[in-house]
PDB file of C-alpha atoms in Angstrom:
ATOM      1  CA  UNK A   7      82.081  49.226  35.360  1.00  0.00           C
ATOM      2  CA  UNK A   8      82.657  50.943  38.548  1.00  0.00           C
ATOM      3  CA  UNK A   9      86.195  52.073  39.784  1.00  0.00           C
ATOM      4  CA  UNK A  10      87.981  53.081  42.923  1.00  0.00           C
ATOM      5  CA  UNK A  11      85.717  54.151  45.957  1.00  0.00           C
ATOM      6  CA  UNK A  12      82.754  53.373  44.425  1.00  0.00           C
ATOM      7  CA  UNK A  13      83.449  49.758  43.691  1.00  0.00           C
ATOM      8  CA  UNK A  14      84.567  49.411  47.216  1.00  0.00           C
ATOM      9  CA  UNK A  15      82.003  51.062  48.781  1.00  0.00           C
ATOM     10  CA  UNK A  16      79.142  49.094  46.354  1.00  0.00           C
ATOM     11  CA  UNK A  17      80.534  45.761  47.410  1.00  0.00           C
ATOM     12  CA  UNK A  18      81.145  47.131  51.111  1.00  0.00           C
ATOM     13  CA  UNK A  19      77.120  47.678  51.094  1.00  0.00           C
ATOM     14  CA  UNK A  20      76.254  44.453  49.784  1.00  0.00           C
ATOM     15  CA  UNK A  21      78.644  42.570  52.537  1.00  0.00           C
ATOM     16  CA  UNK A  22      76.639  44.882  55.384  1.00  0.00           C
ATOM     17  CA  UNK A  23      73.084  43.951  53.774  1.00  0.00           C
ATOM     18  CA  UNK A  24      74.152  40.452  53.746  1.00  0.00           C
ATOM     19  CA  UNK A  25      75.220  40.380  57.353  1.00  0.00           C
ATOM     20  CA  UNK A  26      72.102  42.646  58.318  1.00  0.00           C
ATOM     21  CA  UNK A  27      69.897  40.099  56.512  1.00  0.00           C
ATOM     22  CA  UNK A  28      71.616  37.013  58.094  1.00  0.00           C
ATOM     23  CA  UNK A  29      71.675  38.320  61.970  1.00  0.00           C
ATOM     24  CA  UNK A  30      67.804  39.075  61.362  1.00  0.00           C
ATOM     25  CA  UNK A  31      67.165  35.654  59.868  1.00  0.00           C
ATOM     26  CA  UNK A  32      69.054  34.394  62.852  1.00  0.00           C
ATOM     27  CA  UNK A  33      66.798  36.405  65.165  1.00  0.00           C
ATOM     28  CA  UNK A  34      63.412  35.084  63.236  1.00  0.00           C
ATOM     29  CA  UNK A  35      65.086  31.592  63.620  1.00  0.00           C
ATOM     30  CA  UNK A  36      65.520  31.667  67.531  1.00  0.00           C
ATOM     31  CA  UNK A  37      62.177  33.072  67.873  1.00  0.00           C
ATOM     32  CA  UNK A  38      60.693  30.363  66.060  1.00  0.00           C
ATOM     33  CA  UNK A  39      62.838  27.666  68.174  1.00  0.00           C
ATOM     34  CA  UNK A  40      61.739  29.755  71.580  1.00  0.00           C
ATOM     35  CA  UNK A  41      57.497  29.270  70.767  1.00  0.00           C
ATOM     36  CA  UNK A  42      58.162  25.624  70.064  1.00  0.00           C
ATOM     37  CA  UNK A  43      60.484  25.463  73.427  1.00  0.00           C
ATOM     38  CA  UNK A  44      58.553  27.873  75.883  1.00  0.00           C
ATOM     39  CA  UNK A  45      56.172  26.166  78.252  1.00  0.00           C
ATOM     40  CA  UNK A  46      53.494  29.012  78.669  1.00  0.00           C
ATOM     41  CA  UNK A  47      51.719  31.909  76.706  1.00  0.00           C
ATOM     42  CA  UNK A  48      53.383  34.427  78.482  1.00  0.00           C
ATOM     43  CA  UNK A  49      57.091  33.140  77.490  1.00  0.00           C
ATOM     44  CA  UNK A  50      55.741  32.074  73.977  1.00  0.00           C
ATOM     45  CA  UNK A  51      54.373  35.498  73.661  1.00  0.00           C
ATOM     46  CA  UNK A  52      57.788  37.174  74.869  1.00  0.00           C
ATOM     47  CA  UNK A  53      59.798  35.450  72.226  1.00  0.00           C
ATOM     48  CA  UNK A  54      57.422  35.999  69.606  1.00  0.00           C
ATOM     49  CA  UNK A  55      57.584  39.650  69.787  1.00  0.00           C
ATOM     50  CA  UNK A  56      61.120  40.957  71.182  1.00  0.00           C
ATOM     51  CA  UNK A  57      63.687  39.119  68.584  1.00  0.00           C
ATOM     52  CA  UNK A  58      60.520  38.419  65.862  1.00  0.00           C
ATOM     53  CA  UNK A  59      60.398  42.248  65.397  1.00  0.00           C
ATOM     54  CA  UNK A  60      63.729  43.330  65.901  1.00  0.00           C
ATOM     55  CA  UNK A  61      64.888  40.472  63.182  1.00  0.00           C
ATOM     56  CA  UNK A  62      62.110  41.612  60.778  1.00  0.00           C
ATOM     57  CA  UNK A  63      63.565  45.052  61.020  1.00  0.00           C
ATOM     58  CA  UNK A  64      66.958  43.907  60.367  1.00  0.00           C
ATOM     59  CA  UNK A  65      66.300  41.917  57.391  1.00  0.00           C
ATOM     60  CA  UNK A  66      64.409  45.075  56.126  1.00  0.00           C
ATOM     61  CA  UNK A  67      67.416  47.154  56.672  1.00  0.00           C
ATOM     62  CA  UNK A  68      69.630  45.069  54.820  1.00  0.00           C
ATOM     63  CA  UNK A  69      66.953  44.655  51.895  1.00  0.00           C
ATOM     64  CA  UNK A  70      66.866  48.516  51.612  1.00  0.00           C
ATOM     65  CA  UNK A  71      70.600  48.613  51.233  1.00  0.00           C
ATOM     66  CA  UNK A  72      70.572  45.938  48.788  1.00  0.00           C
ATOM     67  CA  UNK A  73      67.676  47.722  46.843  1.00  0.00           C
ATOM     68  CA  UNK A  74      68.806  51.303  46.902  1.00  0.00           C
ATOM     69  CA  UNK A  75      67.519  53.437  44.216  1.00  0.00           C
ATOM     70  CA  UNK A  76      64.269  51.115  43.850  1.00  0.00           C
ATOM     71  CA  UNK A  77      60.780  51.974  44.625  1.00  0.00           C
ATOM     72  CA  UNK A  78      60.617  49.202  46.841  1.00  0.00           C
ATOM     73  CA  UNK A  79      62.460  51.114  49.679  1.00  0.00           C
ATOM     74  CA  UNK A  80      59.274  52.803  50.344  1.00  0.00           C
ATOM     75  CA  UNK A  81      56.708  49.493  50.434  1.00  0.00           C
ATOM     76  CA  UNK A  82      59.888  48.181  53.347  1.00  0.00           C
ATOM     77  CA  UNK A  83      59.691  51.268  55.267  1.00  0.00           C
ATOM     78  CA  UNK A  84      55.857  50.926  55.421  1.00  0.00           C
ATOM     79  CA  UNK A  85      56.055  47.312  56.405  1.00  0.00           C
ATOM     80  CA  UNK A  86      59.203  48.048  59.099  1.00  0.00           C
ATOM     81  CA  UNK A  87      57.014  50.790  60.467  1.00  0.00           C
ATOM     82  CA  UNK A  88      53.504  48.762  60.511  1.00  0.00           C
ATOM     83  CA  UNK A  89      55.427  46.060  62.450  1.00  0.00           C
ATOM     84  CA  UNK A  90      56.844  48.225  65.285  1.00  0.00           C
ATOM     85  CA  UNK A  91      53.329  50.086  65.859  1.00  0.00           C
ATOM     86  CA  UNK A  92      51.396  46.900  65.935  1.00  0.00           C
ATOM     87  CA  UNK A  93      53.464  44.213  67.493  1.00  0.00           C
ATOM     88  CA  UNK A  94      53.268  46.167  71.116  1.00  0.00           C
ATOM     89  CA  UNK A  95      49.442  46.277  71.075  1.00  0.00           C
ATOM     90  CA  UNK A  96      49.046  42.557  69.985  1.00  0.00           C
ATOM     91  CA  UNK A  97      51.587  41.506  72.166  1.00  0.00           C
ATOM     92  CA  UNK A  98      49.655  43.255  75.197  1.00  0.00           C
ATOM     93  CA  UNK A  99      46.056  41.811  73.869  1.00  0.00           C
ATOM     94  CA  UNK A 100      47.684  38.266  74.144  1.00  0.00           C
ATOM     95  CA  UNK A 101      49.220  38.854  77.315  1.00  0.00           C
ATOM     96  CA  UNK A 102      46.047  40.372  78.843  1.00  0.00           C
ATOM     97  CA  UNK A 103      43.763  37.177  77.256  1.00  0.00           C
ATOM     98  CA  UNK A 104      46.162  34.532  78.424  1.00  0.00           C
ATOM     99  CA  UNK A 105      46.045  35.897  82.012  1.00  0.00           C
ATOM    100  CA  UNK A 106      42.236  36.308  81.851  1.00  0.00           C
ATOM    101  CA  UNK A 107      42.114  32.640  80.718  1.00  0.00           C
ATOM    102  CA  UNK A 108      44.363  31.435  83.562  1.00  0.00           C
ATOM    103  CA  UNK A 109      46.926  30.390  81.139  1.00  0.00           C
ATOM    104  CA  UNK A 110      49.993  30.861  82.846  1.00  0.00           C
ATOM    105  CA  UNK A 111      52.166  28.898  84.900  1.00  0.00           C
ATOM    106  CA  UNK A 112      51.794  29.181  88.746  1.00  0.00           C
ATOM    107  CA  UNK A 113      54.197  31.326  90.416  1.00  0.00           C
ATOM    108  CA  UNK A 114      55.185  33.374  87.297  1.00  0.00           C
ATOM    109  CA  UNK A 115      53.571  36.600  88.347  1.00  0.00           C
ATOM    110  CA  UNK A 116      55.090  38.165  91.489  1.00  0.00           C
ATOM    111  CA  UNK A 117      52.510  41.378  90.866  1.00  0.00           C
ATOM    112  CA  UNK A 118      48.695  40.584  90.059  1.00  0.00           C
ATOM    113  CA  UNK A 119      47.746  43.968  88.989  1.00  0.00           C
ATOM    114  CA  UNK A 120      44.656  42.800  87.475  1.00  0.00           C
ATOM    115  CA  UNK A 121      43.575  40.580  90.134  1.00  0.00           C
ATOM    116  CA  UNK A 122      40.829  43.066  91.503  1.00  0.00           C
ATOM    117  CA  UNK A 123      39.154  42.872  88.205  1.00  0.00           C
ATOM    118  CA  UNK A 124      35.503  41.274  88.146  1.00  0.00           C
ATOM    119  CA  UNK A 125      35.453  38.583  85.339  1.00  0.00           C
ATOM    120  CA  UNK A 126      32.206  38.513  83.793  1.00  0.00           C
TER     121      UNK A 126
END
């Protein structure tokens, strides 16, 4: 049984972990709703990368606080790092593919930086 500051700190960590996990889940839920509601690929790509990654990182931090002292912490760290490294590259490839296939709304792009490229 814990007493004094140790019990208070342990209980506080449970609350912080719970808040982080719930807020991360809420961000992931809003990203899922945006994927359904947004009209074109570029808008959906934004919704799929920004809040989804932040939501996952919040859930992983909350899980790491809840699992402190276990070996699972390193797995959670690797999942978070892998997501942070790969999400921008995937978003870039999706956006470029959507542009090349003309899957965007007319008038959405203000500057056409890829307009001079020849499509094969």
